Structure formats: structure tokens, C-alpha cells
mmCIF file with all atom_site columns, C-alpha atoms in Angstrom:
data_model
loop_
_atom_site.group_PDB
_atom_site.id
_atom_site.type_symbol
_atom_site.label_atom_id
_atom_site.label_alt_id
_atom_site.label_comp_id
_atom_site.label_asym_id
_atom_site.label_entity_id
_atom_site.label_seq_id
_atom_site.pdbx_PDB_ins_code
_atom_site.Cartn_x
_atom_site.Cartn_y
_atom_site.Cartn_z
_atom_site.occupancy
_atom_site.B_iso_or_equiv
_atom_site.pdbx_formal_charge
_atom_site.auth_seq_id
_atom_site.auth_comp_id
_atom_site.auth_asym_id
_atom_site.auth_atom_id
_atom_site.pdbx_PDB_model_num
ATOM 1   C CA . GLY A 1 1   ? 11.652 35.134 -0.870  1.00 53.00 ? 1   GLY A CA 1
ATOM 2   C CA . ALA A 1 2   ? 14.775 37.184 -1.255  1.00 55.00 ? 2   ALA A CA 1
ATOM 3   C CA . VAL A 1 3   ? 14.854 39.550 -4.203  1.00 84.00 ? 3   VAL A CA 1
ATOM 4   C CA . VAL A 1 4   ? 17.732 41.264 -5.892  1.00 90.00 ? 4   VAL A CA 1
ATOM 5   C CA . SER A 1 5   ? 16.915 44.278 -7.994  1.00 92.00 ? 5   SER A CA 1
ATOM 6   C CA . GLN A 1 6   ? 19.223 45.343 -10.805 1.00 94.00 ? 6   GLN A CA 1
ATOM 7   C CA . HIS A 1 7   ? 18.802 48.595 -12.669 1.00 94.00 ? 7   HIS A CA 1
ATOM 8   C CA . PRO A 1 8   ? 18.745 49.570 -15.475 1.00 94.00 ? 8   PRO A CA 1
ATOM 9   C CA . SER A 1 9   ? 17.701 46.492 -17.422 1.00 91.00 ? 9   SER A CA 1
ATOM 10  C CA . ARG A 1 10  ? 18.911 47.920 -20.694 1.00 93.00 ? 10  ARG A CA 1
ATOM 11  C CA . VAL A 1 11  ? 21.147 50.837 -21.606 1.00 95.00 ? 11  VAL A CA 1
ATOM 12  C CA . ILE A 1 12  ? 22.426 52.162 -24.890 1.00 96.00 ? 12  ILE A CA 1
ATOM 13  C CA . CYS A 1 13  ? 25.213 54.684 -24.742 1.00 95.00 ? 13  CYS A CA 1
ATOM 14  C CA . LYS A 1 14  ? 27.769 56.381 -26.918 1.00 95.00 ? 14  LYS A CA 1
ATOM 15  C CA . SER A 1 15  ? 31.372 55.315 -26.907 1.00 96.00 ? 15  SER A CA 1
ATOM 16  C CA . GLY A 1 16  ? 33.381 57.174 -24.277 1.00 95.00 ? 16  GLY A CA 1
ATOM 17  C CA . THR A 1 17  ? 30.582 57.662 -21.798 1.00 96.00 ? 17  THR A CA 1
ATOM 18  C CA . SER A 1 18  ? 30.295 56.007 -18.402 1.00 96.00 ? 18  SER A CA 1
ATOM 19  C CA . VAL A 1 19  ? 27.443 53.799 -17.321 1.00 97.00 ? 19  VAL A CA 1
ATOM 20  C CA . LYS A 1 20  ? 26.431 52.946 -13.787 1.00 97.00 ? 20  LYS A CA 1
ATOM 21  C CA . ILE A 1 21  ? 24.563 49.751 -12.942 1.00 97.00 ? 21  ILE A CA 1
ATOM 22  C CA . GLU A 1 22  ? 22.938 49.304 -9.540  1.00 96.00 ? 22  GLU A CA 1
ATOM 23  C CA . CYS A 1 23  ? 22.338 46.093 -7.674  1.00 95.00 ? 23  CYS A CA 1
ATOM 24  C CA . ARG A 1 24  ? 20.149 46.095 -4.580  1.00 94.00 ? 24  ARG A CA 1
ATOM 25  C CA . SER A 1 25  ? 19.198 43.368 -2.178  1.00 92.00 ? 25  SER A CA 1
ATOM 26  C CA . LEU A 1 26  ? 15.616 44.191 -1.242  1.00 91.00 ? 26  LEU A CA 1
ATOM 27  C CA . ASP A 1 27  ? 14.878 42.172 1.844   1.00 86.00 ? 27  ASP A CA 1
ATOM 28  C CA . PHE A 1 28  ? 18.208 41.052 3.203   1.00 87.00 ? 28  PHE A CA 1
ATOM 29  C CA . GLN A 1 29  ? 21.596 42.525 3.913   1.00 88.00 ? 29  GLN A CA 1
ATOM 30  C CA . ALA A 1 30  ? 24.257 41.395 1.502   1.00 87.00 ? 30  ALA A CA 1
ATOM 31  C CA . THR A 1 31  ? 27.782 41.834 2.745   1.00 83.00 ? 31  THR A CA 1
ATOM 32  C CA . THR A 1 32  ? 28.985 40.130 -0.425  1.00 88.00 ? 32  THR A CA 1
ATOM 33  C CA . MET A 1 33  ? 27.837 40.743 -3.966  1.00 91.00 ? 33  MET A CA 1
ATOM 34  C CA . PHE A 1 34  ? 29.220 39.410 -7.215  1.00 92.00 ? 34  PHE A CA 1
ATOM 35  C CA . TRP A 1 35  ? 29.335 40.902 -10.684 1.00 94.00 ? 35  TRP A CA 1
ATOM 36  C CA . TYR A 1 36  ? 29.233 38.694 -13.769 1.00 92.00 ? 36  TYR A CA 1
ATOM 37  C CA . ARG A 1 37  ? 29.424 39.273 -17.457 1.00 92.00 ? 37  ARG A CA 1
ATOM 38  C CA . GLN A 1 38  ? 27.888 37.121 -20.133 1.00 85.00 ? 38  GLN A CA 1
ATOM 39  C CA . PHE A 1 39  ? 28.625 37.238 -23.828 1.00 78.00 ? 39  PHE A CA 1
ATOM 40  C CA . PRO A 1 40  ? 26.048 35.782 -26.237 1.00 75.00 ? 40  PRO A CA 1
ATOM 41  C CA . LYS A 1 41  ? 25.796 32.016 -25.976 1.00 71.00 ? 41  LYS A CA 1
ATOM 42  C CA . GLN A 1 42  ? 28.573 31.899 -23.410 1.00 75.00 ? 42  GLN A CA 1
ATOM 43  C CA . SER A 1 43  ? 28.757 31.224 -19.713 1.00 78.00 ? 43  SER A CA 1
ATOM 44  C CA . LEU A 1 44  ? 28.612 33.671 -16.872 1.00 83.00 ? 44  LEU A CA 1
ATOM 45  C CA . MET A 1 45  ? 32.082 34.936 -16.144 1.00 87.00 ? 45  MET A CA 1
ATOM 46  C CA . LEU A 1 46  ? 32.805 36.313 -12.702 1.00 87.00 ? 46  LEU A CA 1
ATOM 47  C CA . MET A 1 47  ? 34.252 39.804 -12.933 1.00 92.00 ? 47  MET A CA 1
ATOM 48  C CA . ALA A 1 48  ? 34.633 40.772 -9.311  1.00 92.00 ? 48  ALA A CA 1
ATOM 49  C CA . THR A 1 49  ? 33.569 40.145 -5.759  1.00 89.00 ? 49  THR A CA 1
ATOM 50  C CA . SER A 1 50  ? 32.218 43.150 -3.921  1.00 88.00 ? 50  SER A CA 1
ATOM 51  C CA . ASN A 1 51  ? 32.443 43.276 -0.136  1.00 86.00 ? 51  ASN A CA 1
ATOM 52  C CA . GLU A 1 52  ? 30.653 45.955 1.842   1.00 84.00 ? 52  GLU A CA 1
ATOM 53  C CA . GLY A 1 53  ? 33.024 48.540 3.196   1.00 83.00 ? 53  GLY A CA 1
ATOM 54  C CA . SER A 1 54  ? 36.114 47.285 1.436   1.00 84.00 ? 54  SER A CA 1
ATOM 55  C CA . LYS A 1 55  ? 37.672 47.247 -1.992  1.00 87.00 ? 55  LYS A CA 1
ATOM 56  C CA . ALA A 1 56  ? 36.357 44.815 -4.556  1.00 91.00 ? 56  ALA A CA 1
ATOM 57  C CA . THR A 1 57  ? 38.372 41.794 -5.559  1.00 90.00 ? 57  THR A CA 1
ATOM 58  C CA . TYR A 1 58  ? 38.749 41.548 -9.304  1.00 92.00 ? 58  TYR A CA 1
ATOM 59  C CA . GLU A 1 59  ? 39.238 38.409 -11.321 1.00 88.00 ? 59  GLU A CA 1
ATOM 60  C CA . GLN A 1 60  ? 42.265 38.046 -13.502 1.00 87.00 ? 60  GLN A CA 1
ATOM 61  C CA . GLY A 1 61  ? 41.994 40.038 -16.709 1.00 89.00 ? 61  GLY A CA 1
ATOM 62  C CA . VAL A 1 62  ? 39.321 42.420 -15.442 1.00 92.00 ? 62  VAL A CA 1
ATOM 63  C CA . GLU A 1 63  ? 40.454 46.040 -15.437 1.00 92.00 ? 63  GLU A CA 1
ATOM 64  C CA . LYS A 1 64  ? 39.580 47.544 -12.080 1.00 91.00 ? 64  LYS A CA 1
ATOM 65  C CA . ASP A 1 65  ? 40.011 51.083 -13.368 1.00 93.00 ? 65  ASP A CA 1
ATOM 66  C CA . LYS A 1 66  ? 37.529 50.434 -16.106 1.00 95.00 ? 66  LYS A CA 1
ATOM 67  C CA . PHE A 1 67  ? 34.952 48.537 -14.076 1.00 96.00 ? 67  PHE A CA 1
ATOM 68  C CA . LEU A 1 68  ? 34.554 50.496 -10.869 1.00 95.00 ? 68  LEU A CA 1
ATOM 69  C CA . ILE A 1 69  ? 32.708 48.724 -8.093  1.00 94.00 ? 69  ILE A CA 1
ATOM 70  C CA . ASN A 1 70  ? 31.334 50.416 -5.039  1.00 91.00 ? 70  ASN A CA 1
ATOM 71  C CA . HIS A 1 71  ? 29.636 48.511 -2.237  1.00 89.00 ? 71  HIS A CA 1
ATOM 72  C CA . ALA A 1 72  ? 28.860 51.396 0.064   1.00 82.00 ? 72  ALA A CA 1
ATOM 73  C CA . SER A 1 73  ? 26.002 49.851 1.988   1.00 89.00 ? 73  SER A CA 1
ATOM 74  C CA . LEU A 1 74  ? 24.749 46.442 2.993   1.00 89.00 ? 74  LEU A CA 1
ATOM 75  C CA . THR A 1 75  ? 22.054 46.530 0.330   1.00 92.00 ? 75  THR A CA 1
ATOM 76  C CA . LEU A 1 76  ? 23.660 48.289 -2.614  1.00 93.00 ? 76  LEU A CA 1
ATOM 77  C CA . SER A 1 77  ? 26.551 47.605 -4.940  1.00 94.00 ? 77  SER A CA 1
ATOM 78  C CA . THR A 1 78  ? 27.223 49.566 -8.102  1.00 95.00 ? 78  THR A CA 1
ATOM 79  C CA . LEU A 1 79  ? 29.253 48.752 -11.180 1.00 96.00 ? 79  LEU A CA 1
ATOM 80  C CA . THR A 1 80  ? 30.390 51.680 -13.287 1.00 97.00 ? 80  THR A CA 1
ATOM 81  C CA . VAL A 1 81  ? 31.709 50.973 -16.745 1.00 97.00 ? 81  VAL A CA 1
ATOM 82  C CA . THR A 1 82  ? 33.981 53.940 -17.395 1.00 96.00 ? 82  THR A CA 1
ATOM 83  C CA . SER A 1 83  ? 34.696 55.265 -20.876 1.00 95.00 ? 83  SER A CA 1
ATOM 84  C CA . ALA A 1 84  ? 32.666 52.503 -22.426 1.00 95.00 ? 84  ALA A CA 1
ATOM 85  C CA . HIS A 1 85  ? 33.633 51.109 -25.818 1.00 94.00 ? 85  HIS A CA 1
ATOM 86  C CA . PRO A 1 86  ? 31.740 48.814 -28.182 1.00 94.00 ? 86  PRO A CA 1
ATOM 87  C CA . GLU A 1 87  ? 33.690 45.797 -26.916 1.00 93.00 ? 87  GLU A CA 1
ATOM 88  C CA . ASP A 1 88  ? 32.186 46.431 -23.478 1.00 94.00 ? 88  ASP A CA 1
ATOM 89  C CA . SER A 1 89  ? 28.757 45.655 -24.877 1.00 94.00 ? 89  SER A CA 1
ATOM 90  C CA . SER A 1 90  ? 27.542 42.669 -22.937 1.00 92.00 ? 90  SER A CA 1
ATOM 91  C CA . PHE A 1 91  ? 25.008 41.370 -20.453 1.00 91.00 ? 91  PHE A CA 1
ATOM 92  C CA . TYR A 1 92  ? 26.029 42.229 -16.903 1.00 94.00 ? 92  TYR A CA 1
ATOM 93  C CA . ILE A 1 93  ? 24.494 40.382 -13.960 1.00 93.00 ? 93  ILE A CA 1
ATOM 94  C CA . CYS A 1 94  ? 24.897 40.926 -10.261 1.00 93.00 ? 94  CYS A CA 1
ATOM 95  C CA . SER A 1 95  ? 24.234 38.505 -7.472  1.00 91.00 ? 95  SER A CA 1
ATOM 96  C CA . ALA A 1 96  ? 23.943 38.925 -3.740  1.00 89.00 ? 96  ALA A CA 1
ATOM 97  C CA . LEU A 1 97  ? 24.799 36.416 -1.080  1.00 83.00 ? 97  LEU A CA 1
ATOM 98  C CA . ASP A 1 98  ? 22.134 35.832 1.545   1.00 79.00 ? 98  ASP A CA 1
ATOM 99  C CA . ARG A 1 99  ? 23.977 34.435 4.518   1.00 74.00 ? 99  ARG A CA 1
ATOM 100 C CA . ARG A 1 100 ? 20.838 33.679 6.459   1.00 74.00 ? 100 ARG A CA 1
ATOM 101 C CA . GLY A 1 101 ? 20.203 29.978 6.656   1.00 64.00 ? 101 GLY A CA 1
ATOM 102 C CA . SER A 1 102 ? 21.894 28.024 3.901   1.00 62.00 ? 102 SER A CA 1
ATOM 103 C CA . GLU A 1 103 ? 23.714 30.924 2.231   1.00 66.00 ? 103 GLU A CA 1
ATOM 104 C CA . LYS A 1 104 ? 21.885 31.200 -1.045  1.00 75.00 ? 104 LYS A CA 1
ATOM 105 C CA . LEU A 1 105 ? 22.966 33.304 -3.957  1.00 80.00 ? 105 LEU A CA 1
ATOM 106 C CA . PHE A 1 106 ? 20.283 35.385 -5.644  1.00 85.00 ? 106 PHE A CA 1
ATOM 107 C CA . PHE A 1 107 ? 20.719 37.020 -9.013  1.00 88.00 ? 107 PHE A CA 1
ATOM 108 C CA . GLY A 1 108 ? 19.544 40.298 -10.392 1.00 90.00 ? 108 GLY A CA 1
ATOM 109 C CA . SER A 1 109 ? 17.690 40.382 -13.693 1.00 86.00 ? 109 SER A CA 1
ATOM 110 C CA . GLY A 1 110 ? 20.723 41.637 -15.588 1.00 90.00 ? 110 GLY A CA 1
ATOM 111 C CA . THR A 1 111 ? 21.634 44.716 -17.606 1.00 93.00 ? 111 THR A CA 1
ATOM 112 C CA . GLN A 1 112 ? 22.079 44.618 -21.360 1.00 93.00 ? 112 GLN A CA 1
ATOM 113 C CA . LEU A 1 113 ? 24.691 47.221 -22.234 1.00 95.00 ? 113 LEU A CA 1
ATOM 114 C CA . SER A 1 114 ? 25.059 48.318 -25.838 1.00 95.00 ? 114 SER A CA 1
ATOM 115 C CA . VAL A 1 115 ? 27.822 50.776 -26.636 1.00 95.00 ? 115 VAL A CA 1
ATOM 116 C CA . LEU A 1 116 ? 27.533 52.484 -29.997 1.00 94.00 ? 116 LEU A CA 1
ATOM 117 C CA . ASP B 2 1   ? 41.206 25.852 -18.115 1.00 64.00 ? 1   ASP B CA 1
ATOM 118 C CA . GLN B 2 2   ? 37.492 25.268 -17.658 1.00 76.00 ? 2   GLN B CA 1
ATOM 119 C CA . GLN B 2 3   ? 36.902 23.740 -14.273 1.00 89.00 ? 3   GLN B CA 1
ATOM 120 C CA . VAL B 2 4   ? 33.208 23.166 -14.879 1.00 91.00 ? 4   VAL B CA 1
ATOM 121 C CA . LYS B 2 5   ? 32.088 21.847 -18.237 1.00 92.00 ? 5   LYS B CA 1
ATOM 122 C CA . GLN B 2 6   ? 28.742 21.236 -19.813 1.00 93.00 ? 6   GLN B CA 1
ATOM 123 C CA . ASN B 2 7   ? 29.613 19.390 -22.983 1.00 90.00 ? 7   ASN B CA 1
ATOM 124 C CA . SER B 2 8   ? 26.180 19.537 -24.570 1.00 91.00 ? 8   SER B CA 1
ATOM 125 C CA . PRO B 2 9   ? 25.345 23.049 -25.732 1.00 89.00 ? 9   PRO B CA 1
ATOM 126 C CA . SER B 2 10  ? 21.773 22.057 -26.476 1.00 93.00 ? 10  SER B CA 1
ATOM 127 C CA . LEU B 2 11  ? 19.233 19.345 -25.807 1.00 96.00 ? 11  LEU B CA 1
ATOM 128 C CA . SER B 2 12  ? 15.813 18.745 -27.328 1.00 97.00 ? 12  SER B CA 1
ATOM 129 C CA . VAL B 2 13  ? 13.236 16.651 -25.499 1.00 97.00 ? 13  VAL B CA 1
ATOM 130 C CA . GLN B 2 14  ? 9.591  15.806 -26.052 1.00 97.00 ? 14  GLN B CA 1
ATOM 131 C CA . GLU B 2 15  ? 7.098  17.047 -23.492 1.00 97.00 ? 15  GLU B CA 1
ATOM 132 C CA . GLY B 2 16  ? 6.463  14.466 -20.794 1.00 96.00 ? 16  GLY B CA 1
ATOM 133 C CA . ARG B 2 17  ? 9.802  12.746 -21.274 1.00 96.00 ? 17  ARG B CA 1
ATOM 134 C CA . ILE B 2 18  ? 12.853 12.985 -19.067 1.00 96.00 ? 18  ILE B CA 1
ATOM 135 C CA . SER B 2 19  ? 15.488 15.675 -19.617 1.00 97.00 ? 19  SER B CA 1
ATOM 136 C CA . ILE B 2 20  ? 18.999 14.847 -18.468 1.00 97.00 ? 20  ILE B CA 1
ATOM 137 C CA . LEU B 2 21  ? 21.550 17.627 -18.333 1.00 97.00 ? 21  LEU B CA 1
ATOM 138 C CA . ASN B 2 22  ? 25.136 16.735 -17.588 1.00 97.00 ? 22  ASN B CA 1
ATOM 139 C CA . CYS B 2 23  ? 28.017 18.563 -15.983 1.00 97.00 ? 23  CYS B CA 1
ATOM 140 C CA . ASP B 2 24  ? 31.630 17.575 -15.367 1.00 97.00 ? 24  ASP B CA 1
ATOM 141 C CA . TYR B 2 25  ? 34.177 19.241 -13.144 1.00 96.00 ? 25  TYR B CA 1
ATOM 142 C CA . THR B 2 26  ? 37.890 18.958 -12.600 1.00 94.00 ? 26  THR B CA 1
ATOM 143 C CA . ASN B 2 27  ? 38.544 20.725 -9.300  1.00 91.00 ? 27  ASN B CA 1
ATOM 144 C CA . SER B 2 28  ? 38.394 18.214 -6.454  1.00 91.00 ? 28  SER B CA 1
ATOM 145 C CA . MET B 2 29  ? 38.073 21.101 -3.990  1.00 90.00 ? 29  MET B CA 1
ATOM 146 C CA . PHE B 2 30  ? 34.516 21.802 -5.136  1.00 92.00 ? 30  PHE B CA 1
ATOM 147 C CA . ASP B 2 31  ? 32.155 20.621 -2.440  1.00 89.00 ? 31  ASP B CA 1
ATOM 148 C CA . TYR B 2 32  ? 28.877 22.257 -3.310  1.00 90.00 ? 32  TYR B CA 1
ATOM 149 C CA . PHE B 2 33  ? 27.082 22.208 -6.640  1.00 94.00 ? 33  PHE B CA 1
ATOM 150 C CA . LEU B 2 34  ? 24.136 24.168 -7.943  1.00 92.00 ? 34  LEU B CA 1
ATOM 151 C CA . TRP B 2 35  ? 21.915 24.275 -10.973 1.00 95.00 ? 35  TRP B CA 1
ATOM 152 C CA . TYR B 2 36  ? 20.484 27.513 -12.317 1.00 93.00 ? 36  TYR B CA 1
ATOM 153 C CA . LYS B 2 37  ? 17.890 28.143 -14.987 1.00 93.00 ? 37  LYS B CA 1
ATOM 154 C CA . LYS B 2 38  ? 18.146 31.193 -17.194 1.00 88.00 ? 38  LYS B CA 1
ATOM 155 C CA . TYR B 2 39  ? 15.757 32.771 -19.648 1.00 87.00 ? 39  TYR B CA 1
ATOM 156 C CA . PRO B 2 40  ? 17.043 35.215 -22.277 1.00 81.00 ? 40  PRO B CA 1
ATOM 157 C CA . ALA B 2 41  ? 17.810 38.695 -20.944 1.00 74.00 ? 41  ALA B CA 1
ATOM 158 C CA . GLU B 2 42  ? 17.118 37.619 -17.370 1.00 80.00 ? 42  GLU B CA 1
ATOM 159 C CA . GLY B 2 43  ? 19.312 36.678 -14.449 1.00 81.00 ? 43  GLY B CA 1
ATOM 160 C CA . PRO B 2 44  ? 19.709 33.032 -13.481 1.00 86.00 ? 44  PRO B CA 1
ATOM 161 C CA . THR B 2 45  ? 17.297 31.586 -10.964 1.00 87.00 ? 45  THR B CA 1
ATOM 162 C CA . PHE B 2 46  ? 18.311 28.923 -8.505  1.00 86.00 ? 46  PHE B CA 1
ATOM 163 C CA . LEU B 2 47  ? 16.875 25.475 -9.113  1.00 93.00 ? 47  LEU B CA 1
ATOM 164 C CA . ILE B 2 48  ? 18.480 22.896 -6.919  1.00 94.00 ? 48  ILE B CA 1
ATOM 165 C CA . SER B 2 49  ? 21.768 22.193 -5.188  1.00 91.00 ? 49  SER B CA 1
ATOM 166 C CA . ILE B 2 50  ? 23.696 19.317 -3.739  1.00 94.00 ? 50  ILE B CA 1
ATOM 167 C CA . SER B 2 51  ? 26.453 19.027 -1.197  1.00 92.00 ? 51  SER B CA 1
ATOM 168 C CA . SER B 2 52  ? 29.378 16.753 -1.903  1.00 93.00 ? 52  SER B CA 1
ATOM 169 C CA . ILE B 2 53  ? 28.413 14.587 1.068   1.00 93.00 ? 53  ILE B CA 1
ATOM 170 C CA . LYS B 2 54  ? 25.307 13.486 -0.798  1.00 95.00 ? 54  LYS B CA 1
ATOM 171 C CA . ASP B 2 55  ? 24.816 11.677 -4.067  1.00 95.00 ? 55  ASP B CA 1
ATOM 172 C CA . LYS B 2 56  ? 21.238 12.668 -4.740  1.00 96.00 ? 56  LYS B CA 1
ATOM 173 C CA . ASN B 2 57  ? 18.907 15.530 -4.015  1.00 96.00 ? 57  ASN B CA 1
ATOM 174 C CA . GLU B 2 58  ? 15.320 15.708 -5.162  1.00 96.00 ? 58  GLU B CA 1
ATOM 175 C CA . ASP B 2 59  ? 12.888 18.603 -5.353  1.00 95.00 ? 59  ASP B CA 1
ATOM 176 C CA . GLY B 2 60  ? 9.651  17.948 -7.174  1.00 96.00 ? 60  GLY B CA 1
ATOM 177 C CA . ARG B 2 61  ? 10.351 17.275 -10.825 1.00 97.00 ? 61  ARG B CA 1
ATOM 178 C CA . PHE B 2 62  ? 14.030 18.073 -10.414 1.00 97.00 ? 62  PHE B CA 1
ATOM 179 C CA . THR B 2 63  ? 16.662 15.640 -9.187  1.00 97.00 ? 63  THR B CA 1
ATOM 180 C CA . VAL B 2 64  ? 20.391 16.212 -9.077  1.00 97.00 ? 64  VAL B CA 1
ATOM 181 C CA . PHE B 2 65  ? 22.799 13.298 -8.955  1.00 97.00 ? 65  PHE B CA 1
ATOM 182 C CA . LEU B 2 66  ? 26.428 13.606 -7.950  1.00 97.00 ? 66  LEU B CA 1
ATOM 183 C CA . ASN B 2 67  ? 29.130 11.079 -8.744  1.00 96.00 ? 67  ASN B CA 1
ATOM 184 C CA . LYS B 2 68  ? 32.200 12.307 -6.916  1.00 95.00 ? 68  LYS B CA 1
ATOM 185 C CA . SER B 2 69  ? 34.531 9.609  -8.177  1.00 95.00 ? 69  SER B CA 1
ATOM 186 C CA . ALA B 2 70  ? 33.698 10.529 -11.757 1.00 96.00 ? 70  ALA B CA 1
ATOM 187 C CA . LYS B 2 71  ? 33.497 14.257 -10.954 1.00 96.00 ? 71  LYS B CA 1
ATOM 188 C CA . HIS B 2 72  ? 30.171 14.313 -12.680 1.00 97.00 ? 72  HIS B CA 1
ATOM 189 C CA . LEU B 2 73  ? 26.741 15.622 -11.846 1.00 97.00 ? 73  LEU B CA 1
ATOM 190 C CA . SER B 2 74  ? 23.491 15.558 -13.698 1.00 97.00 ? 74  SER B CA 1
ATOM 191 C CA . LEU B 2 75  ? 20.121 17.238 -13.488 1.00 97.00 ? 75  LEU B CA 1
ATOM 192 C CA . HIS B 2 76  ? 17.052 15.184 -14.271 1.00 97.00 ? 76  HIS B CA 1
ATOM 193 C CA . ILE B 2 77  ? 13.766 16.838 -15.071 1.00 97.00 ? 77  ILE B CA 1
ATOM 194 C CA . VAL B 2 78  ? 10.785 14.554 -15.228 1.00 96.00 ? 78  VAL B CA 1
ATOM 195 C CA . PRO B 2 79  ? 8.314  14.996 -16.697 1.00 96.00 ? 79  PRO B CA 1
ATOM 196 C CA . SER B 2 80  ? 9.652  17.762 -18.913 1.00 97.00 ? 80  SER B CA 1
ATOM 197 C CA . GLN B 2 81  ? 7.330  20.659 -19.681 1.00 97.00 ? 81  GLN B CA 1
ATOM 198 C CA . PRO B 2 82  ? 7.512  23.328 -22.416 1.00 96.00 ? 82  PRO B CA 1
ATOM 199 C CA . GLY B 2 83  ? 8.028  25.936 -19.695 1.00 95.00 ? 83  GLY B CA 1
ATOM 200 C CA . ASP B 2 84  ? 11.274 24.203 -18.787 1.00 96.00 ? 84  ASP B CA 1
ATOM 201 C CA . SER B 2 85  ? 12.774 25.438 -22.050 1.00 96.00 ? 85  SER B CA 1
ATOM 202 C CA . ALA B 2 86  ? 15.680 27.629 -20.992 1.00 95.00 ? 86  ALA B CA 1
ATOM 203 C CA . VAL B 2 87  ? 19.440 27.580 -20.580 1.00 92.00 ? 87  VAL B CA 1
ATOM 204 C CA . TYR B 2 88  ? 20.620 25.549 -17.612 1.00 95.00 ? 88  TYR B CA 1
ATOM 205 C CA . PHE B 2 89  ? 23.904 26.299 -15.914 1.00 93.00 ? 89  PHE B CA 1
ATOM 206 C CA . CYS B 2 90  ? 25.649 24.096 -13.429 1.00 94.00 ? 90  CYS B CA 1
ATOM 207 C CA . ALA B 2 91  ? 27.883 25.827 -10.951 1.00 92.00 ? 91  ALA B CA 1
ATOM 208 C CA . ALA B 2 92  ? 30.360 24.702 -8.343  1.00 92.00 ? 92  ALA B CA 1
ATOM 209 C CA . ARG B 2 93  ? 31.682 26.272 -5.212  1.00 86.00 ? 93  ARG B CA 1
ATOM 210 C CA . VAL B 2 94  ? 34.573 25.754 -2.873  1.00 81.00 ? 94  VAL B CA 1
ATOM 211 C CA . ARG B 2 95  ? 33.154 26.341 0.567   1.00 70.00 ? 95  ARG B CA 1
ATOM 212 C CA . ASN B 2 96  ? 35.000 28.871 2.661   1.00 65.00 ? 96  ASN B CA 1
ATOM 213 C CA . ALA B 2 97  ? 36.618 30.314 -0.456  1.00 62.00 ? 97  ALA B CA 1
ATOM 214 C CA . GLY B 2 98  ? 34.579 33.482 -0.749  1.00 60.00 ? 98  GLY B CA 1
ATOM 215 C CA . ASN B 2 99  ? 31.441 31.736 -1.974  1.00 64.00 ? 99  ASN B CA 1
ATOM 216 C CA . MET B 2 100 ? 32.469 32.335 -5.569  1.00 74.00 ? 100 MET B CA 1
ATOM 217 C CA . LEU B 2 101 ? 30.718 30.221 -8.120  1.00 81.00 ? 101 LEU B CA 1
ATOM 218 C CA . THR B 2 102 ? 32.365 28.712 -11.164 1.00 86.00 ? 102 THR B CA 1
ATOM 219 C CA . PHE B 2 103 ? 29.842 28.215 -13.932 1.00 88.00 ? 103 PHE B CA 1
ATOM 220 C CA . GLY B 2 104 ? 29.678 25.749 -16.740 1.00 89.00 ? 104 GLY B CA 1
ATOM 221 C CA . GLY B 2 105 ? 28.975 26.950 -20.252 1.00 87.00 ? 105 GLY B CA 1
ATOM 222 C CA . GLY B 2 106 ? 25.280 26.167 -20.097 1.00 90.00 ? 106 GLY B CA 1
ATOM 223 C CA . THR B 2 107 ? 22.982 23.794 -21.944 1.00 94.00 ? 107 THR B CA 1
ATOM 224 C CA . ARG B 2 108 ? 19.999 25.072 -23.861 1.00 94.00 ? 108 ARG B CA 1
ATOM 225 C CA . LEU B 2 109 ? 17.023 22.808 -23.231 1.00 96.00 ? 109 LEU B CA 1
ATOM 226 C CA . MET B 2 110 ? 14.131 22.822 -25.652 1.00 97.00 ? 110 MET B CA 1
ATOM 227 C CA . VAL B 2 111 ? 11.015 20.928 -24.620 1.00 97.00 ? 111 VAL B CA 1
ATOM 228 C CA . LYS B 2 112 ? 8.718  20.336 -27.556 1.00 96.00 ? 112 LYS B CA 1
ATOM 229 C CA . PRO B 2 113 ? 4.970  20.093 -27.007 1.00 93.00 ? 113 PRO B CA 1
#
């Protein structure tokens, strides 16, 4: 079946540094990918929709200059958390839309970001 | 305003019994609903879905029921197994609106042996 690979699975960084998270669709082309954030014991909150070859669409309250999204190819989207601060510590999950057949959404395994 | 709500944060069930997870929604434009299962520190995995034109969809031990008039859906797992212990999220989508999913808050299911 379709697989979405997300890397890294865990990252610890110092405050002020930038962190890049990659999301790859391994056996299908994903023109649309989504980035979510999950705080402990809370739901998945959509941060932005990433469309290949165009600018990402950010949800209300999400700083686009802080969370840079690049969807440069049909199989790769990246989320860069710039100048990370402790309040950015969270679990970030990407998903990719497989438009073949019934348009299923497949999720990556997530990235646990801890900012010291 | 939460458009998709899962009012029970947790549910404990004995192995072999039925697990019923509930989900309510407010947006009448939702026309496709999905259930995802999530283990700690992992991404959600798709379980089962239902279109608004149906009221029931079954896949093995998992059945989803949709009551459009009540804006309510439920996931039934029978028989429940210890490996079903996870957090279950319901999600809703407005077709032709960018395929964005709106998630409920999740229900933690614990199946006791």
C-alpha cells in the first residue's frame, strides 16, 4: 500500500535554531500534502496545506514566516520551523493525499520536536 | 468552535466485548467521515470511512454508523482486542474543499485482557 515517510522521527534542538522536517510519499505522487501539529492529549490541528509548485495555504493563527513549507516536487514536502522556541515543542505530522482511486489520505509517522 | 467533537476522552472495555466510540459534528457541509487509529508517537492510520449517502459501512470487526439527522457517527469494534488499545480520531471532510480534514479530539480506548 501507499507509504508516507517522515523524517526525522525525533529532534532535540536549542532555542533559536531551525529544524527541517521532511515528508515523502514513497509510491505515489502527492500534489497535496498537509501538515498537522498535535499537543499532548489534544487533537491533530491542521497547520497548512501544501500544494506542489505553489505557495502553501496556512490556517488561521499559523505564522507562515515561522513555519516554512516547501513542496518542490510531487513526492516531497518540507516543513522548516525557523528560530525554534520551547513553545514550538510538539508532535508534527504530515499527510499526503493519494488521488488514485478513492483519494485516501496517508500519514507520516510524525516528528517529536523538543526545543530546549 | 469545534466542528467535530468526541465527547468521551477515554473508554475502557473488556476483551471480547463491543467498543463503541462516538463522534458528533456541527457542519452540515461535511459529506465524508473517517476514523483513524493512533498509537503514541506515531502517525494516524486509516481505519474506515463512510460517505454521507450511506448510513453504515462495515469492514471486518469495524463498523461505522452515520446518523445524518443527528449529525452523529459511531465506530463499533467487535470483538474488541487488546491490540485495539489506542487513540481513535474521527475526522470529517467537505468534498471539493481542498480535502482538508477536521479532526475530533480523540478517544483513548483501553481494551483489558
